[in-house]
CSV table of C-alpha atoms and ligand atoms in Angstrom, one decimal:
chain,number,residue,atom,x,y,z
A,1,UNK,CA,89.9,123.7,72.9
A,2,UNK,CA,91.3,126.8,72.8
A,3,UNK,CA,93.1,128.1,76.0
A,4,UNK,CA,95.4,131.4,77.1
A,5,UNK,CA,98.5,129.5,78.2
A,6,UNK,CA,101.4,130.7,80.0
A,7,UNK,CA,103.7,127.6,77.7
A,8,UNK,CA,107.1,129.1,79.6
A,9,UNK,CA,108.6,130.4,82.1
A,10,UNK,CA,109.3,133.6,80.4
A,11,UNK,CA,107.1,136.9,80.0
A,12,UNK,CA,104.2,136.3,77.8
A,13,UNK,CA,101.1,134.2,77.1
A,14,UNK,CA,99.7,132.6,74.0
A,15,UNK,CA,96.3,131.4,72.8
A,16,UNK,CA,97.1,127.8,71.9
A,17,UNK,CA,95.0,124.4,71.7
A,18,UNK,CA,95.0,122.2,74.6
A,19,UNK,CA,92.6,118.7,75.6
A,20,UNK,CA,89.7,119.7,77.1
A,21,UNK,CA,89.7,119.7,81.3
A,22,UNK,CA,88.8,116.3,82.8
A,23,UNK,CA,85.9,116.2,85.0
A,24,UNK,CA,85.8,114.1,88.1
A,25,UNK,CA,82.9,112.6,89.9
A,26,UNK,CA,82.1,116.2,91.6
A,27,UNK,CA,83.4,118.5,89.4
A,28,UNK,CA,80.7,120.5,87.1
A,29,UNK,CA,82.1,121.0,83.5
A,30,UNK,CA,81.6,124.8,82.2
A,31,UNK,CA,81.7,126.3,78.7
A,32,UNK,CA,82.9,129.7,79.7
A,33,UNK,CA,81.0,132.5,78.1
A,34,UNK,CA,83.4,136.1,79.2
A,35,UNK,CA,86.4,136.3,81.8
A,36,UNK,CA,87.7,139.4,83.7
A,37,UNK,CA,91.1,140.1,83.4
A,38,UNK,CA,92.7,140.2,86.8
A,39,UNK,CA,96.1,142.0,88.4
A,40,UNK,CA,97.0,138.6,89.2
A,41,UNK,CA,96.9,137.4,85.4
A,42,UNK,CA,98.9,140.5,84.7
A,43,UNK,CA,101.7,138.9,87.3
A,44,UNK,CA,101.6,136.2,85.5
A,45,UNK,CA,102.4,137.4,81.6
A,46,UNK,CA,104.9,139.8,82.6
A,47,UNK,CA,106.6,136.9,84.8
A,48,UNK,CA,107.8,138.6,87.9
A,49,UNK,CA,109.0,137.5,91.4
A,50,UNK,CA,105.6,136.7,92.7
A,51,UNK,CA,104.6,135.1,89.4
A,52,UNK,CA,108.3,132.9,89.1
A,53,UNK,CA,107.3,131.3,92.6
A,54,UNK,CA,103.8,130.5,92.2
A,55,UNK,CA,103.5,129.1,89.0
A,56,UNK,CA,104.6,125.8,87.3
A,57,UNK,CA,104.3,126.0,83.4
A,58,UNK,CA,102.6,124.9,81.6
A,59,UNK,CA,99.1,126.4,82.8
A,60,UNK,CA,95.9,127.9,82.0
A,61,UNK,CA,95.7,130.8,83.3
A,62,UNK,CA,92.2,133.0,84.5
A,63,UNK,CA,89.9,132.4,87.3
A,64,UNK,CA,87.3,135.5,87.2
A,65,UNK,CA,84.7,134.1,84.6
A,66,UNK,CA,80.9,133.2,84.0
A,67,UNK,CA,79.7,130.7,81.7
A,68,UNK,CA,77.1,127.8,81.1
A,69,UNK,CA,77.2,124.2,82.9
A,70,UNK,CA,77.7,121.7,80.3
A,71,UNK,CA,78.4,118.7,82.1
A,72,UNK,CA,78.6,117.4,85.8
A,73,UNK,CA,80.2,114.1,87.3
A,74,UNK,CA,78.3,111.9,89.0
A,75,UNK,CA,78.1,112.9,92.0
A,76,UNK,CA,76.4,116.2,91.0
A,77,UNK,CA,73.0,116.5,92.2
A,78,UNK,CA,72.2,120.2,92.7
A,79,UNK,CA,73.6,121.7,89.7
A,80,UNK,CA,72.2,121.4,86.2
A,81,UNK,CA,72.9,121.9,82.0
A,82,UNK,CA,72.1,124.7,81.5
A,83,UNK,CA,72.7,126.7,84.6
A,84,UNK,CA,74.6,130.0,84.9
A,85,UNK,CA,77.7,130.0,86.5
A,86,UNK,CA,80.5,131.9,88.1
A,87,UNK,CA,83.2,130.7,90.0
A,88,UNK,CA,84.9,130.9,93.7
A,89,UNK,CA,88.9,130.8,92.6
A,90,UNK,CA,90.0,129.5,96.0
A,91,UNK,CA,89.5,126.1,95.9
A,92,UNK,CA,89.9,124.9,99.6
A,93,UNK,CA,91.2,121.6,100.9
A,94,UNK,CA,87.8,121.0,103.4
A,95,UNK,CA,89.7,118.9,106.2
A,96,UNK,CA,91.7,121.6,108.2
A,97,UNK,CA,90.5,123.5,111.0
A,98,UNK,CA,88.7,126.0,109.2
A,99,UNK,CA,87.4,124.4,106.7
A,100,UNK,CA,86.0,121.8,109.2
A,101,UNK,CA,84.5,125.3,111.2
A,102,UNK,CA,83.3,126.6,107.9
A,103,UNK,CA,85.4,128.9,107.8
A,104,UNK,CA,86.7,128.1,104.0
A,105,UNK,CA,87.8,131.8,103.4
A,106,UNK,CA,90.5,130.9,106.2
A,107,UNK,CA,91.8,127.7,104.7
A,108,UNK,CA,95.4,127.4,104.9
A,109,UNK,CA,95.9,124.9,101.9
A,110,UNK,CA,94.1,127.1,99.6
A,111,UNK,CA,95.0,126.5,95.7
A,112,UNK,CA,93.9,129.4,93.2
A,113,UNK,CA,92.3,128.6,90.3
A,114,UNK,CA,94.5,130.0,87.1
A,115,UNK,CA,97.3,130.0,89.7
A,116,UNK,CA,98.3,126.6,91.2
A,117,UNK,CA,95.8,124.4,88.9
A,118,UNK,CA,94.2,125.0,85.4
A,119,UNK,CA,92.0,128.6,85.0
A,120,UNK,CA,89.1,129.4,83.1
A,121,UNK,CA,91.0,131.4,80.5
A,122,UNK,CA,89.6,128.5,77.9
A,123,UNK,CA,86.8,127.5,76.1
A,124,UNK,CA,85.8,125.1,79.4
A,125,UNK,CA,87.0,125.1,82.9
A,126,UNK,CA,85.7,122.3,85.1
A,127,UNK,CA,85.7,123.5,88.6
A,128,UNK,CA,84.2,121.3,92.1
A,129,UNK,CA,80.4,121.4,92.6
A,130,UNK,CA,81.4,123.2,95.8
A,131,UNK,CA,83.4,126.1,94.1
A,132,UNK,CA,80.3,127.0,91.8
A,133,UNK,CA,77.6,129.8,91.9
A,134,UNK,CA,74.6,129.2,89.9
A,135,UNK,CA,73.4,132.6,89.0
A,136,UNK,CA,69.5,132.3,90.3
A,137,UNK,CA,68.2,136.0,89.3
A,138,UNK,CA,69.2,137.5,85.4
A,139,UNK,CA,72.5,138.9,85.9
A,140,UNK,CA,74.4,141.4,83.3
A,141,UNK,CA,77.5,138.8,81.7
A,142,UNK,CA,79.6,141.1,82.4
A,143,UNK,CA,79.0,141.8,85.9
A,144,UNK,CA,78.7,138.4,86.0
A,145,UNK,CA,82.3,137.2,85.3
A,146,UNK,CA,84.0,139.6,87.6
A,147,UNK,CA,82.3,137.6,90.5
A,148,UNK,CA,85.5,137.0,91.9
A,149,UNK,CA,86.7,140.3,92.5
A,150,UNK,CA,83.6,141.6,93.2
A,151,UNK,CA,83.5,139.6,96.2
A,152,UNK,CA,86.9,140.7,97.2
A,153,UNK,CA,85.4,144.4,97.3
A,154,UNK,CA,82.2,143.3,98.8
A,155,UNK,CA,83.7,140.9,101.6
A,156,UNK,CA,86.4,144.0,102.3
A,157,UNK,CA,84.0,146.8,102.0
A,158,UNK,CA,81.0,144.9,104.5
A,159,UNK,CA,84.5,143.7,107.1
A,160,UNK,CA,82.9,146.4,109.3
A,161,UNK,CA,79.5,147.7,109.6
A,162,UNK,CA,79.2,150.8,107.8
A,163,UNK,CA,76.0,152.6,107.8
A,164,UNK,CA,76.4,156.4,108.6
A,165,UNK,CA,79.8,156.0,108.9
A,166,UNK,CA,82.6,158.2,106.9
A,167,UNK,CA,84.5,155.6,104.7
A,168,UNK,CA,88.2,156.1,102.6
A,169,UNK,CA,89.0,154.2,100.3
A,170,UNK,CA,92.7,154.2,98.9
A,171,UNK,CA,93.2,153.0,95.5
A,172,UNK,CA,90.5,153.6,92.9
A,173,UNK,CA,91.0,150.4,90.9
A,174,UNK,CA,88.6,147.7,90.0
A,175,UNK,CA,88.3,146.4,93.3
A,176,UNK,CA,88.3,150.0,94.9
A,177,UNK,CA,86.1,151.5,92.8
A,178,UNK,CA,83.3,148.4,93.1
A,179,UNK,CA,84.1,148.9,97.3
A,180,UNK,CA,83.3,152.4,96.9
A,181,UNK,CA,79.6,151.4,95.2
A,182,UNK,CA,79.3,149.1,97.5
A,183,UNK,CA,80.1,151.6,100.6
A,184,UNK,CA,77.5,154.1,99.0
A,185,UNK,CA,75.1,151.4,98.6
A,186,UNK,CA,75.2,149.7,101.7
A,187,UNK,CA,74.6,153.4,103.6
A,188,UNK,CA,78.2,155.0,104.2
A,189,UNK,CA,77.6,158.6,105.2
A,190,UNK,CA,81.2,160.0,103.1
A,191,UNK,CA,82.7,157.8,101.0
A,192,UNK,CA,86.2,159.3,99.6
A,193,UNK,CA,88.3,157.5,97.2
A,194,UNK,CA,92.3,158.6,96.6
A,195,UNK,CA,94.0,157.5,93.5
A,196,UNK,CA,96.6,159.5,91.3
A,197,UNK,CA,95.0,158.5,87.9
A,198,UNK,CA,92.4,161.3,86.8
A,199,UNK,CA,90.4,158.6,84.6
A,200,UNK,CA,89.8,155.9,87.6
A,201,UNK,CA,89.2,159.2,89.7
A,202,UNK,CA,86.3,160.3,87.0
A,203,UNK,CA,84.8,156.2,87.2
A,204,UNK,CA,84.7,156.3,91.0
A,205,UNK,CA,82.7,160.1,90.6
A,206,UNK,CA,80.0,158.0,88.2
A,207,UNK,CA,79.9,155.1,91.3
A,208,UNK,CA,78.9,158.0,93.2
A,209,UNK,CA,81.7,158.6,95.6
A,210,UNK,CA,81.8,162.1,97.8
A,211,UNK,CA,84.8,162.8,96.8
A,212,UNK,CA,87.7,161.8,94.5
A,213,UNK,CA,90.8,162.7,95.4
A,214,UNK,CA,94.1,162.8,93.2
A,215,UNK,CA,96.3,162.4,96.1
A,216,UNK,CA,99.6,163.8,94.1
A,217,UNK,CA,98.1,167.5,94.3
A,218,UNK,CA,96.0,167.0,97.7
A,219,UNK,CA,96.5,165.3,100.7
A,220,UNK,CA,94.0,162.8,102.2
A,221,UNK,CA,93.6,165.7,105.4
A,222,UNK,CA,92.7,168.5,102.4
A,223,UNK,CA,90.2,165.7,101.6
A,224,UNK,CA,88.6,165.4,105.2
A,225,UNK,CA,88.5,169.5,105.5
A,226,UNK,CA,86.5,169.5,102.3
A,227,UNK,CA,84.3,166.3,103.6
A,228,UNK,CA,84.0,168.5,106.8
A,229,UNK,CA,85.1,165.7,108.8
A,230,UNK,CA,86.4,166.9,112.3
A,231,UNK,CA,87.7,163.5,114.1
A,232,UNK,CA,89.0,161.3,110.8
A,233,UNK,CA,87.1,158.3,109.3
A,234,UNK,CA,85.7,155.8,110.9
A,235,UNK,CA,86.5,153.3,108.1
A,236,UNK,CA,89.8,152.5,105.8
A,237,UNK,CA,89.5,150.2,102.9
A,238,UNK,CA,93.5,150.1,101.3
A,239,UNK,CA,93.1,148.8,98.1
A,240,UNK,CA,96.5,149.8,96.4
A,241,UNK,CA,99.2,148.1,98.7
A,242,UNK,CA,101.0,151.2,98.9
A,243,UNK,CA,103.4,151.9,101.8
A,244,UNK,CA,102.5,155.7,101.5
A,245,UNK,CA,98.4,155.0,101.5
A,246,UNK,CA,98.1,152.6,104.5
A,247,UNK,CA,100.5,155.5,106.4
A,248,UNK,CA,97.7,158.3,105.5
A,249,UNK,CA,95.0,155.7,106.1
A,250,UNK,CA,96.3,155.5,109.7
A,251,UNK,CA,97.0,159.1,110.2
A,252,UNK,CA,93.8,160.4,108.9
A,253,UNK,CA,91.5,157.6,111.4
A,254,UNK,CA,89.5,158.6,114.0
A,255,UNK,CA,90.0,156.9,117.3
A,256,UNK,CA,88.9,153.6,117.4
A,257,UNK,CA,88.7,153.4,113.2
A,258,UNK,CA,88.8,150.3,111.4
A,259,UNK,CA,91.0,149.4,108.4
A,260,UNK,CA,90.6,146.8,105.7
A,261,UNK,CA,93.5,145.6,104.1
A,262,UNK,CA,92.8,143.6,100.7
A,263,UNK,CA,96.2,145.7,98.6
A,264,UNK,CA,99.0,143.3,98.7
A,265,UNK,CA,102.3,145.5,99.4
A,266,UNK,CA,105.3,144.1,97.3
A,267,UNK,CA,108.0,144.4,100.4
A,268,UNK,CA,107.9,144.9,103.9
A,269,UNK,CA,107.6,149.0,105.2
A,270,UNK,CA,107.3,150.6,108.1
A,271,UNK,CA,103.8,151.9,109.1
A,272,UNK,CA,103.0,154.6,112.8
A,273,UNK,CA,102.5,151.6,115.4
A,274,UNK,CA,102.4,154.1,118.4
A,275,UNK,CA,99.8,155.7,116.3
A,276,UNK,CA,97.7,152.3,115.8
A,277,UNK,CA,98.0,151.8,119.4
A,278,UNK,CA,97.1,155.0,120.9
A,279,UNK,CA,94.4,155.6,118.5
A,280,UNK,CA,93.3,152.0,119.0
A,281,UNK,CA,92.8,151.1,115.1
A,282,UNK,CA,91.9,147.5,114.2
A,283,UNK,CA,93.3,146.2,110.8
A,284,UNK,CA,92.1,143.7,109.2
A,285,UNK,CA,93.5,141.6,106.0
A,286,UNK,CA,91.4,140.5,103.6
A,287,UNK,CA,92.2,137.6,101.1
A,288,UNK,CA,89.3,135.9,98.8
A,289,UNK,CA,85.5,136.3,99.6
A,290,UNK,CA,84.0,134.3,102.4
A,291,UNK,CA,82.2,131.1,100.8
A,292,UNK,CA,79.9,131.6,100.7
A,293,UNK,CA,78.3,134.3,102.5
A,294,UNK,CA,80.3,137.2,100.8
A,295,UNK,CA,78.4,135.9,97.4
A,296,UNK,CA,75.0,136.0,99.1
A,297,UNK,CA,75.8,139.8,99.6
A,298,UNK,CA,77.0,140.0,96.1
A,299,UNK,CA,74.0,138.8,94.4
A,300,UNK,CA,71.7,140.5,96.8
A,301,UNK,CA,73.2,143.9,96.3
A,302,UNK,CA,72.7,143.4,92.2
A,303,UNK,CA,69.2,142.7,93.2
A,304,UNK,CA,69.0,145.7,95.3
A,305,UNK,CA,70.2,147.5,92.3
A,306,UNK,CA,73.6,148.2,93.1
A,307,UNK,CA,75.2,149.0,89.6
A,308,UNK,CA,78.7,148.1,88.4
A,309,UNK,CA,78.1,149.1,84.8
A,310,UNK,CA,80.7,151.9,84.9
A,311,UNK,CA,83.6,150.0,86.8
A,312,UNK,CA,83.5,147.5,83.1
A,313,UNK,CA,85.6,149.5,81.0
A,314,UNK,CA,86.9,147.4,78.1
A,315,UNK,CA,85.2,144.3,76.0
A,316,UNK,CA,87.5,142.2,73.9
A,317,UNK,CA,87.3,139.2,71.9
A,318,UNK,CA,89.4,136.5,73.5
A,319,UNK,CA,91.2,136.7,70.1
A,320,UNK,CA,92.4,140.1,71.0
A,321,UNK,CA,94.3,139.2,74.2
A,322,UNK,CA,97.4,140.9,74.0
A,323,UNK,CA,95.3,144.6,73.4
A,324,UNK,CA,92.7,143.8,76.7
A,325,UNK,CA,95.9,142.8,78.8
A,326,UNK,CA,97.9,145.8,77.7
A,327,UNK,CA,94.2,148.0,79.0
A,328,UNK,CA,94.1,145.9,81.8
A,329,UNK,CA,97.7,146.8,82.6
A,330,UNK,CA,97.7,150.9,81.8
A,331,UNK,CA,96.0,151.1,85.2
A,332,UNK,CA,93.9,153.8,84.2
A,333,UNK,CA,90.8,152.2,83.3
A,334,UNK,CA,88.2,149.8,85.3
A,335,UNK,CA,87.5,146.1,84.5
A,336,UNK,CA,88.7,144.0,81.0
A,337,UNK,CA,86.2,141.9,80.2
A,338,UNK,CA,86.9,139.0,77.1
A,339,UNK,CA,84.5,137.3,75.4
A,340,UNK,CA,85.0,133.6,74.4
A,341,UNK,CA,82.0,133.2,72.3
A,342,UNK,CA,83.5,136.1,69.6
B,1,LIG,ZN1,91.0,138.2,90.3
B,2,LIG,ZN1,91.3,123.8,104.6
């Protein structure tokens, strides 16, 4: 089958041919239909620190995807041919202490699909009964294989409850911009959005945000005078892992706000504690999607009519890889979706 290999360890990826995945007694074999493009899959081509430590070559890469069940082992009994499928990319080791409280989101031996075993960048992935979603209500494709970081917006965005509540969000990327439909969906009173790229600013205004803010000619207090907040927001979502956005976050909270961290900072910096503490701010990181509550919500909020249409922003052919990572990495645009059926 065809598969998007990283062959080296060396920048780059390649669409090669490689056996088709092997599928154990509780695995479900899945002929994948699209795949969403994914900052971590961008780590991974362009072979930086974080990439050089967590991968061993060679490896499939991708784990955001939706496709068809073609196959499942034999100890299988809930999932059938024919069903459609997305994926949770954590796969969890189900004997810690989380695991054994249900708490999978928590695991500490998590391995990511694409990451630490075989993705679903390929014509099949084969993936544990236990790490798949049949789709059980018509779902766009496209919505459907960004799933996985969907849920990361969802399970960051409903961390706290919400409803009335004045809500920034820093970083209007994929994930941001589907937290900030979420946030308007679920009943936020405000939701602002702070970015510095004018086109993600313009897809977070069709999400229906209050207000968009390029924070390179405003600052996030401009923002909260406009808003006609008087105390700060109740609720921070950081999405962009930015030193200088979690410091704004926590100046611009009211007392007693509550942040959710889900951006991954490169290095260590130096954030207000004195502030934290005498403003009394809970933070909160984020990592995955609880499993697998946080994709009840998803598919629920779909149903509800929540509409991700304008975070998708580009459609490629698998064939065309190199021009949907090179979107996917301008970081002006939403979601790259490829299609392994053209
Ligand atoms: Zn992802
Ligand atoms: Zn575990």
């Amino acid at each position: 089958m065809k598969a998007l290999v990283k062959e080296k360890a060396e920048p780059g990826l390649r669409l090669a041919d490689v056996p088709e995945p092997a599928v154990g007694a509780g695995d479900v074999l899945i002929k994948v239909l699209r795949t969403g493009i994914c900052g971590t899959d961008l780590h991974i081509r362009a072979w930086d620190g974080w990439a050089r430590q967590a991968v061993r070559t060679p490896l499939v890469v991708g784990h955001e995807f939706v496709g068809e069940v073609v196959g499942t082992g034999r100890d299988v009994t809930d999932i059938k041919t024919g069903d459609l499928v997305s994926g949770e990319g954590h796969l969890v080791c189900g004997k810690c202490r989380n695991c054994l409280a249900g708490r999978r989101h928590l695991c500490r031996a998590t391995v990511g699909l694409g990451v630490g075993r075989d993705g679903a960048f390929a014509e099949y992935v084969a993936l544990p009964a236990t790490n798949v979603w049949v789709h059980r209500v018509p779902v766009d494709l496209d919505v459907a294989a960004i799933f996985d970081p969907f849920g990361n917006a969802v399970h960051t965005a409903l961390s706290f409850p919400l409803v009335g509540e004045d809500v920034l969000i820093t970083g209007a990327g994929p994930i941001g911009l589907m937290a900030a439909a979420v946030a308007r969906h679920a009943g936020a009173r405000n939701v602002m959005i702070t970015d510095v790229s004018e086109d993600r600013l313009d897809l977070a205004r069709k999400v229906g945000v209050s207000l968009a803010l390029n924070v390179s000619d405003a600052t996030v207090a401009d923002g909260q005078r406009d808003l006609g907040l008087r105390e700060g927001f109740d609720i921070g979502l950081e999405m962009s892992g930015r030193p200088e956005a979690l410091r704004d976050m926590i100046t611009n909270m009211t007392h007693g706000g509550r942040i959710a961290m889900l951006g991954l900072p490169t290095e260590e910096f130096p954030v207000d504690w004195a502030r934290i503490v005498t403003s009394m701010i809970t933070v909160k990181g984020i990592y995955g999607r609880e499993m697998f509550e946080t994709w009840y919500a998803m598919s629920v909020l779909l149903e509800g009519g929540l509409d991700l249409a304008p975070v998708i922003t580009g459609r490629y052919s698998h064939r065309d890889f190199e021009a949907a990572f090179a979107d996917a990495a301008s970081g002006r645009g939403g979601k790259v979706v490829l299609d392994w059926t053209a």
